[in-house]
Amino acid sequence: MEQRKREARRMTRLWVCFAVATLLWSVASAQIRYSISEEVKEGTVVGNVAKDLGLDKSTLKDRKYRIVSGAAEPLFHVNQNDGILYVSRKLDREEVCERSSTCLLNLKTVLENPLEVHYVGVEVLDINDHSPSFPEAEKTLEISESVLSGTRFQLQAARDPDSGHFSVQQYKLSPNEHFRLEVKDKGEDGKIPILIVQKSLDREAARSHSLVLTALDGGKPPKSGEINILVNVLDVNDNIPVFSKDIYTVMLDENAPIGTTVVQVYATDLDDGPNGEVVYSFSNSVNRRIFKLFEINPSTGEITVKGPIDYENKDKYEIEIQASDKGLAPLTTEKSVVIKIADVNDNAPEIEVTSFSSSIPEDSRPGTTVALISVNDLDSGLNGKVICSIGEDVPFTLSPSLQEKMYSLVTKSPLDKEKQSHYALTITAKDSGTPSLSSEKTINVVVSDVNDNRPEFLLSPYTFYVTEGNEPGVSVFSVKAFDRDENNNALISYHIVRDGSEDNKLTSFLNINSETGDILALKSFDFETVKTFQFQVVATDSGTPSLSNNVTVNVFILDQNDNAPVILYPVSSNGSAEGVEEIPRNVNAGHLVTKVRAYDADIGYNGWLLFSLQEVTDHSLFALDRYTGQIRTLRSFTETDEAEHKLLILVKDNGNVSLSATATVIVKLVEPREAFAASDVKSATKVDEEDNVTFYLMITLGSVSLLFIISIIVLIAMQCSKSTDYTSKYLQEANYDGTLCHSIQYRSGDKRYMLVGPRMSIGSTIVPGSHANTLVLPDRRRGSGEVRHI
């Protein structure tokens, strides 16, 4: 025994090694088939495997040709010298293939170097090597003498281990005038012999009858088995039990608990005493498996559940029940009880996912298949009818397939990774039973990114305010865009649109960092040269194909106090700011002596000029209007006043660091007649000077007006191109003779800015850091985001 165990372990290790080898090397295989009868002797030749497979006999031994088997005592072996397959031990088909119609043994033969596997099929043919046999050698029946003709007695059937035609085919009864034999075919349960009384019995004539029942199989010649039947004739129990129904039919739920009452049969016997007492039992023809599932109470006839009832194994049982009395010659009646098993919804549906794609591009069209779903329910009818569903709040749906219980998981609407990149889909399979059973399976679907989103700028348009005189090569402002895609699809690069047009010429002085969007000015801006300009920045992602978007950038140059006041009058012939004014001595107080005119190219506070007297011969004689530059007399002149007075006028702007210029006015007092004559001479000599001054004033006013018109056109265009509350308008020009003024108001965010000339609105304040050239006007309105750089 120990040696056999060691041999079994060795064969198991060989089998494991062989399984591993089949995974590591390519294997050549072939298959042949032989037939051999059972019961052949050990060493019987089955076939020449080597010859039939075309193998070289000389290499079989070196290549270790053998049969791989896990059995401790294999049925066959192959000779390594000649390649012939032999029987290793006696073959018993009934042992090897019990109750199988065809007995086919599959042998696996192996050669090494190189590894080859060949399958050999050996069919074991049945021979009639078993005789029919009865469970008992002798059977005693007790039959009342009053039994009626036609009364039936079921006998135990014979069994033959052989199959098919070699099993029990017929029964024969020894000749007897009182009995005859009838055979009932029960299908898979075989043929059942029934003893029928054909002539009344007479106990006084014969107390017993000896019968021989012979069972024959289909062999040629047939084999047989016998049972001796002894019939004892009993006296007068002439009433047989009678069942209350001709046939009993009942429904039983599967999985009924053990002990559940299935049905109660009832029979009555009109005899008295023991002859009328009825006992119940299963018929002798009942299959042995019935005894494991049901049992009957001998006294009450109640049939109860003894073992597990499963509809999926068998849906109906037909049981023969017999009722016998307790007479000396018991009378027996048989009835069939048909038990139909009602399917109970005890099997939940099973979900299997095949051909699953865990990742799906977000641009997949509706109807794209993600997975194939198969469902199965072992129950039948409505209990086995399965409905598969998925949540309604996901962009997926289940589409039934042409094949029953198959579904396709498909997309039902467009996907967007930027909204949701992962879905945990719960598939529910629910049967139609009562109560219904269901099962769930969750699969995870990842939405992969495609380049379907253009870059988006944080603002559109961008508005920047840059102070003139900025440092070249330094970042002055930046734009920023984002892309809702991922990885390379979200990697953004920037560039400025340069089309070479006149309106876009300033872009040649700008450079942008392609990675960060920082914009650098390659030169300093001059407010007096350009006050505003715009250009386009394009943001492009790195997807394939790439997507881009552009934004308009509006740039406003803010003025710095970088221009000193220019004296327009008085101006001498050599270009210096000096002039001589002659006035009559008899003028009254308030007489206009002259007007000092000046101009500043800056705007706002930087261009707002104030006049003051720095030096004067007599402070009581002359006064200077600080806003207009008008010089007037304070009082009438006296005889004691000097005839010539020098006035030094300081003209300065209102920048944080103010710039200034000076003008000298010499006032000469003359007698009225001299003054009149001098005025005629001076009027002739000053014609040219006044013409020149007028020419310069016209040029200056024309330039300012042109800038004014351009600014209005630009601001109106910006107002029309966006929905933000952005306004731009010029204020009414102040009526001052001494200074050329610039005034403009504009909006940024929640503030309204105004660049002013000589006058300020009452209540206005200076914005910190604005170099005193910008006012803030109170306004409750709100605007779009503008960025102001000073």
PDB file of C-alpha atoms in Angstrom, residues 204-405:
ATOM      1  CA  GLU A 204     -58.419 -26.551   0.244  1.00  0.00           C
ATOM      2  CA  ALA A 205     -57.119 -27.716  -3.119  1.00  0.00           C
ATOM      3  CA  ALA A 206     -53.624 -26.283  -2.763  1.00  0.00           C
ATOM      4  CA  ARG A 207     -52.226 -24.524   0.274  1.00  0.00           C
ATOM      5  CA  SER A 208     -49.297 -23.070  -1.714  1.00  0.00           C
ATOM      6  CA  HIS A 209     -47.865 -22.672  -5.164  1.00  0.00           C
ATOM      7  CA  SER A 210     -44.171 -22.685  -6.125  1.00  0.00           C
ATOM      8  CA  LEU A 211     -43.249 -20.463  -9.039  1.00  0.00           C
ATOM      9  CA  VAL A 212     -39.958 -19.720 -10.762  1.00  0.00           C
ATOM     10  CA  LEU A 213     -39.458 -16.236 -12.222  1.00  0.00           C
ATOM     11  CA  THR A 214     -36.641 -16.015 -14.772  1.00  0.00           C
ATOM     12  CA  ALA A 215     -35.047 -12.757 -15.951  1.00  0.00           C
ATOM     13  CA  LEU A 216     -33.287 -12.821 -19.376  1.00  0.00           C
ATOM     14  CA  ASP A 217     -30.904 -10.258 -20.891  1.00  0.00           C
ATOM     15  CA  GLY A 218     -30.394  -9.524 -24.618  1.00  0.00           C
ATOM     16  CA  GLY A 219     -27.165 -11.479 -25.112  1.00  0.00           C
ATOM     17  CA  LYS A 220     -26.705 -14.222 -27.632  1.00  0.00           C
ATOM     18  CA  PRO A 221     -27.028 -16.607 -26.010  1.00  0.00           C
ATOM     19  CA  PRO A 222     -28.870 -14.704 -23.284  1.00  0.00           C
ATOM     20  CA  LYS A 223     -27.879 -14.936 -19.642  1.00  0.00           C
ATOM     21  CA  SER A 224     -30.526 -15.387 -17.011  1.00  0.00           C
ATOM     22  CA  GLY A 225     -31.262 -15.177 -13.318  1.00  0.00           C
ATOM     23  CA  GLU A 226     -34.010 -16.816 -11.271  1.00  0.00           C
ATOM     24  CA  ILE A 227     -36.026 -16.223  -8.133  1.00  0.00           C
ATOM     25  CA  ASN A 228     -38.236 -18.782  -6.434  1.00  0.00           C
ATOM     26  CA  ILE A 229     -41.661 -17.469  -5.527  1.00  0.00           C
ATOM     27  CA  LEU A 230     -43.641 -19.265  -2.892  1.00  0.00           C
ATOM     28  CA  VAL A 231     -47.332 -18.346  -2.868  1.00  0.00           C
ATOM     29  CA  ASN A 232     -49.124 -19.252   0.358  1.00  0.00           C
ATOM     30  CA  VAL A 233     -52.898 -19.219   0.032  1.00  0.00           C
ATOM     31  CA  LEU A 234     -54.567 -17.576   3.038  1.00  0.00           C
ATOM     32  CA  ASP A 235     -58.021 -17.960   4.137  1.00  0.00           C
ATOM     33  CA  VAL A 236     -60.823 -15.401   3.618  1.00  0.00           C
ATOM     34  CA  ASN A 237     -59.587 -11.808   3.725  1.00  0.00           C
ATOM     35  CA  ASP A 238     -61.671 -10.912   0.772  1.00  0.00           C
ATOM     36  CA  ASN A 239     -61.703  -7.095   0.823  1.00  0.00           C
ATOM     37  CA  ILE A 240     -58.787  -5.083  -0.386  1.00  0.00           C
ATOM     38  CA  PRO A 241     -57.987  -1.560   0.814  1.00  0.00           C
ATOM     39  CA  VAL A 242     -59.506   1.110  -1.401  1.00  0.00           C
ATOM     40  CA  PHE A 243     -57.861   4.552  -1.808  1.00  0.00           C
ATOM     41  CA  SER A 244     -60.001   7.654  -1.588  1.00  0.00           C
ATOM     42  CA  LYS A 245     -58.703   8.874  -4.973  1.00  0.00           C
ATOM     43  CA  ASP A 246     -57.759   7.206  -8.182  1.00  0.00           C
ATOM     44  CA  ILE A 247     -54.619   9.330  -8.397  1.00  0.00           C
ATOM     45  CA  TYR A 248     -53.015  11.821  -6.083  1.00  0.00           C
ATOM     46  CA  THR A 249     -51.472  14.956  -7.601  1.00  0.00           C
ATOM     47  CA  VAL A 250     -49.878  17.614  -5.456  1.00  0.00           C
ATOM     48  CA  MET A 251     -47.622  20.663  -5.844  1.00  0.00           C
ATOM     49  CA  LEU A 252     -44.571  21.039  -3.638  1.00  0.00           C
ATOM     50  CA  ASP A 253     -42.316  24.066  -3.451  1.00  0.00           C
ATOM     51  CA  GLU A 254     -38.666  23.401  -3.912  1.00  0.00           C
ATOM     52  CA  ASN A 255     -36.492  23.931  -0.845  1.00  0.00           C
ATOM     53  CA  ALA A 256     -39.430  22.840   1.308  1.00  0.00           C
ATOM     54  CA  PRO A 257     -38.193  22.332   4.884  1.00  0.00           C
ATOM     55  CA  ILE A 258     -37.537  18.794   6.047  1.00  0.00           C
ATOM     56  CA  GLY A 259     -40.644  17.435   7.721  1.00  0.00           C
ATOM     57  CA  THR A 260     -43.036  19.360   5.473  1.00  0.00           C
ATOM     58  CA  THR A 261     -46.187  17.350   4.762  1.00  0.00           C
ATOM     59  CA  VAL A 262     -46.505  16.711   1.035  1.00  0.00           C
ATOM     60  CA  VAL A 263     -49.810  14.829   0.926  1.00  0.00           C
ATOM     61  CA  GLN A 264     -51.740  12.359   3.004  1.00  0.00           C
ATOM     62  CA  VAL A 265     -53.126   9.301   1.225  1.00  0.00           C
ATOM     63  CA  TYR A 266     -56.093   7.488   2.670  1.00  0.00           C
ATOM     64  CA  ALA A 267     -57.424   3.992   2.050  1.00  0.00           C
ATOM     65  CA  THR A 268     -60.226   2.007   3.655  1.00  0.00           C
ATOM     66  CA  ASP A 269     -60.765  -1.764   4.090  1.00  0.00           C
ATOM     67  CA  LEU A 270     -64.298  -3.084   4.690  1.00  0.00           C
ATOM     68  CA  ASP A 271     -62.993  -6.069   6.595  1.00  0.00           C
ATOM     69  CA  ASP A 272     -63.033  -6.147  10.346  1.00  0.00           C
ATOM     70  CA  GLY A 273     -60.215  -6.633  12.742  1.00  0.00           C
ATOM     71  CA  PRO A 274     -56.687  -7.018  11.423  1.00  0.00           C
ATOM     72  CA  ASN A 275     -58.064  -7.671   7.966  1.00  0.00           C
ATOM     73  CA  GLY A 276     -59.449  -4.107   7.950  1.00  0.00           C
ATOM     74  CA  GLU A 277     -56.422  -2.325   9.417  1.00  0.00           C
ATOM     75  CA  VAL A 278     -54.463  -0.551   6.658  1.00  0.00           C
ATOM     76  CA  VAL A 279     -50.729   0.143   6.605  1.00  0.00           C
ATOM     77  CA  TYR A 280     -49.007   2.299   4.007  1.00  0.00           C
ATOM     78  CA  SER A 281     -45.641   1.937   2.334  1.00  0.00           C
ATOM     79  CA  PHE A 282     -43.726   2.744  -0.794  1.00  0.00           C
ATOM     80  CA  SER A 283     -44.043   0.208  -3.550  1.00  0.00           C
ATOM     81  CA  ASN A 284     -41.185  -2.155  -4.241  1.00  0.00           C
ATOM     82  CA  SER A 285     -40.754  -0.494  -7.633  1.00  0.00           C
ATOM     83  CA  VAL A 286     -39.868   2.889  -6.154  1.00  0.00           C
ATOM     84  CA  ASN A 287     -36.384   4.063  -7.007  1.00  0.00           C
ATOM     85  CA  ARG A 288     -33.977   4.053  -4.117  1.00  0.00           C
ATOM     86  CA  ARG A 289     -33.408   7.842  -4.492  1.00  0.00           C
ATOM     87  CA  ILE A 290     -37.027   8.471  -3.501  1.00  0.00           C
ATOM     88  CA  PHE A 291     -36.302   7.050  -0.064  1.00  0.00           C
ATOM     89  CA  LYS A 292     -33.718   9.815   0.454  1.00  0.00           C
ATOM     90  CA  LEU A 293     -36.186  12.576  -0.402  1.00  0.00           C
ATOM     91  CA  PHE A 294     -39.531  11.390   1.003  1.00  0.00           C
ATOM     92  CA  GLU A 295     -40.906   9.127   3.697  1.00  0.00           C
ATOM     93  CA  ILE A 296     -44.400   7.827   4.476  1.00  0.00           C
ATOM     94  CA  ASN A 297     -46.001   7.253   7.828  1.00  0.00           C
ATOM     95  CA  PRO A 298     -47.193   3.581   7.821  1.00  0.00           C
ATOM     96  CA  SER A 299     -50.159   4.385  10.038  1.00  0.00           C
ATOM     97  CA  THR A 300     -51.439   7.721   8.706  1.00  0.00           C
ATOM     98  CA  GLY A 301     -50.335   7.604   5.063  1.00  0.00           C
ATOM     99  CA  GLU A 302     -48.756  11.044   5.459  1.00  0.00           C
ATOM    100  CA  ILE A 303     -45.895  11.651   3.027  1.00  0.00           C
ATOM    101  CA  THR A 304     -43.304  14.117   4.315  1.00  0.00           C
ATOM    102  CA  VAL A 305     -40.093  15.691   3.026  1.00  0.00           C
ATOM    103  CA  LYS A 306     -36.988  13.888   4.122  1.00  0.00           C
ATOM    104  CA  GLY A 307     -34.250  15.488   1.978  1.00  0.00           C
ATOM    105  CA  PRO A 308     -33.533  18.653  -0.025  1.00  0.00           C
ATOM    106  CA  ILE A 309     -35.909  19.283  -2.927  1.00  0.00           C
ATOM    107  CA  ASP A 310     -34.374  21.113  -5.877  1.00  0.00           C
ATOM    108  CA  TYR A 311     -36.449  22.024  -8.924  1.00  0.00           C
ATOM    109  CA  GLU A 312     -33.312  22.425 -10.992  1.00  0.00           C
ATOM    110  CA  ASN A 313     -32.510  18.715 -10.434  1.00  0.00           C
ATOM    111  CA  LYS A 314     -35.964  17.295 -11.089  1.00  0.00           C
ATOM    112  CA  ASP A 315     -39.335  18.942 -11.523  1.00  0.00           C
ATOM    113  CA  LYS A 316     -41.680  15.937 -10.994  1.00  0.00           C
ATOM    114  CA  TYR A 317     -41.755  12.720  -8.977  1.00  0.00           C
ATOM    115  CA  GLU A 318     -44.196   9.804  -9.500  1.00  0.00           C
ATOM    116  CA  ILE A 319     -44.289   7.514  -6.459  1.00  0.00           C
ATOM    117  CA  GLU A 320     -46.180   4.236  -6.218  1.00  0.00           C
ATOM    118  CA  ILE A 321     -47.887   3.939  -2.811  1.00  0.00           C
ATOM    119  CA  GLN A 322     -49.351   0.661  -1.590  1.00  0.00           C
ATOM    120  CA  ALA A 323     -51.956   0.154   1.102  1.00  0.00           C
ATOM    121  CA  SER A 324     -52.063  -3.297   2.746  1.00  0.00           C
ATOM    122  CA  ASP A 325     -54.347  -4.704   5.385  1.00  0.00           C
ATOM    123  CA  LYS A 326     -53.201  -6.811   8.323  1.00  0.00           C
ATOM    124  CA  GLY A 327     -55.058  -9.918   7.399  1.00  0.00           C
ATOM    125  CA  LEU A 328     -53.343 -13.274   7.458  1.00  0.00           C
ATOM    126  CA  ALA A 329     -53.253 -12.927   3.734  1.00  0.00           C
ATOM    127  CA  PRO A 330     -52.750  -9.131   3.432  1.00  0.00           C
ATOM    128  CA  LEU A 331     -54.504  -7.479   0.569  1.00  0.00           C
ATOM    129  CA  THR A 332     -52.628  -4.657  -1.154  1.00  0.00           C
ATOM    130  CA  THR A 333     -53.728  -1.800  -3.357  1.00  0.00           C
ATOM    131  CA  GLU A 334     -51.362   0.533  -5.194  1.00  0.00           C
ATOM    132  CA  LYS A 335     -51.866   4.129  -6.257  1.00  0.00           C
ATOM    133  CA  SER A 336     -49.630   6.676  -7.890  1.00  0.00           C
ATOM    134  CA  VAL A 337     -48.796   9.930  -6.133  1.00  0.00           C
ATOM    135  CA  VAL A 338     -47.580  12.568  -8.568  1.00  0.00           C
ATOM    136  CA  ILE A 339     -45.542  15.278  -6.866  1.00  0.00           C
ATOM    137  CA  LYS A 340     -44.918  18.313  -9.067  1.00  0.00           C
ATOM    138  CA  ILE A 341     -42.143  20.563  -7.843  1.00  0.00           C
ATOM    139  CA  ALA A 342     -42.957  24.264  -7.999  1.00  0.00           C
ATOM    140  CA  ASP A 343     -39.993  26.409  -8.858  1.00  0.00           C
ATOM    141  CA  VAL A 344     -39.095  28.850  -6.111  1.00  0.00           C
ATOM    142  CA  ASN A 345     -37.072  31.923  -6.873  1.00  0.00           C
ATOM    143  CA  ASP A 346     -34.028  30.744  -4.960  1.00  0.00           C
ATOM    144  CA  ASN A 347     -31.318  31.601  -7.452  1.00  0.00           C
ATOM    145  CA  ALA A 348     -30.185  35.180  -7.878  1.00  0.00           C
ATOM    146  CA  PRO A 349     -29.181  36.260 -11.387  1.00  0.00           C
ATOM    147  CA  GLU A 350     -25.493  36.048 -12.231  1.00  0.00           C
ATOM    148  CA  ILE A 351     -23.777  38.868 -14.146  1.00  0.00           C
ATOM    149  CA  GLU A 352     -20.721  38.260 -16.274  1.00  0.00           C
ATOM    150  CA  VAL A 353     -18.803  41.054 -17.994  1.00  0.00           C
ATOM    151  CA  THR A 354     -16.912  40.182 -21.160  1.00  0.00           C
ATOM    152  CA  SER A 355     -15.018  42.243 -23.743  1.00  0.00           C
ATOM    153  CA  PHE A 356     -14.669  45.150 -21.312  1.00  0.00           C
ATOM    154  CA  SER A 357     -12.953  48.400 -22.362  1.00  0.00           C
ATOM    155  CA  SER A 358     -11.979  50.182 -19.151  1.00  0.00           C
ATOM    156  CA  SER A 359     -11.061  53.406 -20.968  1.00  0.00           C
ATOM    157  CA  ILE A 360     -13.091  55.227 -23.606  1.00  0.00           C
ATOM    158  CA  PRO A 361     -12.258  58.503 -25.404  1.00  0.00           C
ATOM    159  CA  GLU A 362     -14.476  61.425 -24.497  1.00  0.00           C
ATOM    160  CA  ASP A 363     -15.264  62.071 -28.169  1.00  0.00           C
ATOM    161  CA  SER A 364     -16.861  58.649 -28.592  1.00  0.00           C
ATOM    162  CA  ARG A 365     -20.149  58.841 -30.440  1.00  0.00           C
ATOM    163  CA  PRO A 366     -23.390  57.766 -28.751  1.00  0.00           C
ATOM    164  CA  GLY A 367     -23.829  54.042 -29.285  1.00  0.00           C
ATOM    165  CA  THR A 368     -20.152  53.153 -28.780  1.00  0.00           C
ATOM    166  CA  THR A 369     -19.871  49.718 -27.134  1.00  0.00           C
ATOM    167  CA  VAL A 370     -18.006  49.684 -23.820  1.00  0.00           C
ATOM    168  CA  ALA A 371     -18.634  46.101 -22.649  1.00  0.00           C
ATOM    169  CA  LEU A 372     -20.692  42.981 -23.304  1.00  0.00           C
ATOM    170  CA  ILE A 373     -22.841  41.834 -20.396  1.00  0.00           C
ATOM    171  CA  SER A 374     -24.306  38.348 -20.045  1.00  0.00           C
ATOM    172  CA  VAL A 375     -26.806  37.380 -17.332  1.00  0.00           C
ATOM    173  CA  ASN A 376     -28.018  33.972 -16.239  1.00  0.00           C
ATOM    174  CA  ASP A 377     -30.585  32.654 -13.760  1.00  0.00           C
ATOM    175  CA  LEU A 378     -30.841  28.966 -12.907  1.00  0.00           C
ATOM    176  CA  ASP A 379     -34.536  29.312 -12.117  1.00  0.00           C
ATOM    177  CA  SER A 380     -37.217  28.781 -14.753  1.00  0.00           C
ATOM    178  CA  GLY A 381     -40.257  30.658 -16.000  1.00  0.00           C
ATOM    179  CA  LEU A 382     -40.708  34.122 -14.561  1.00  0.00           C
ATOM    180  CA  ASN A 383     -38.200  33.287 -11.847  1.00  0.00           C
ATOM    181  CA  GLY A 384     -35.577  32.885 -14.542  1.00  0.00           C
ATOM    182  CA  LYS A 385     -36.594  35.890 -16.627  1.00  0.00           C
ATOM    183  CA  VAL A 386     -33.974  38.547 -15.976  1.00  0.00           C
ATOM    184  CA  ILE A 387     -34.150  42.269 -16.614  1.00  0.00           C
ATOM    185  CA  CYS A 388     -30.836  44.104 -16.669  1.00  0.00           C
ATOM    186  CA  SER A 389     -30.661  47.830 -15.925  1.00  0.00           C
ATOM    187  CA  ILE A 390     -28.282  50.687 -15.198  1.00  0.00           C
ATOM    188  CA  GLY A 391     -28.712  54.063 -13.507  1.00  0.00           C
ATOM    189  CA  GLU A 392     -30.469  56.842 -15.411  1.00  0.00           C
ATOM    190  CA  ASP A 393     -28.035  59.589 -14.302  1.00  0.00           C
ATOM    191  CA  VAL A 394     -25.114  58.282 -16.335  1.00  0.00           C
ATOM    192  CA  PRO A 395     -24.410  58.720 -20.069  1.00  0.00           C
ATOM    193  CA  PHE A 396     -24.523  54.966 -20.610  1.00  0.00           C
ATOM    194  CA  THR A 397     -27.292  52.491 -21.339  1.00  0.00           C
ATOM    195  CA  LEU A 398     -27.783  48.771 -21.778  1.00  0.00           C
ATOM    196  CA  SER A 399     -28.814  47.644 -25.235  1.00  0.00           C
ATOM    197  CA  PRO A 400     -30.346  44.131 -25.531  1.00  0.00           C
ATOM    198  CA  SER A 401     -28.527  41.808 -27.905  1.00  0.00           C
ATOM    199  CA  LEU A 402     -30.023  39.447 -30.459  1.00  0.00           C
ATOM    200  CA  GLN A 403     -28.823  36.632 -28.268  1.00  0.00           C
ATOM    201  CA  GLU A 404     -31.027  36.044 -25.235  1.00  0.00           C
ATOM    202  CA  LYS A 405     -29.739  37.331 -21.899  1.00  0.00           C
TER     203      LYS A 405
END
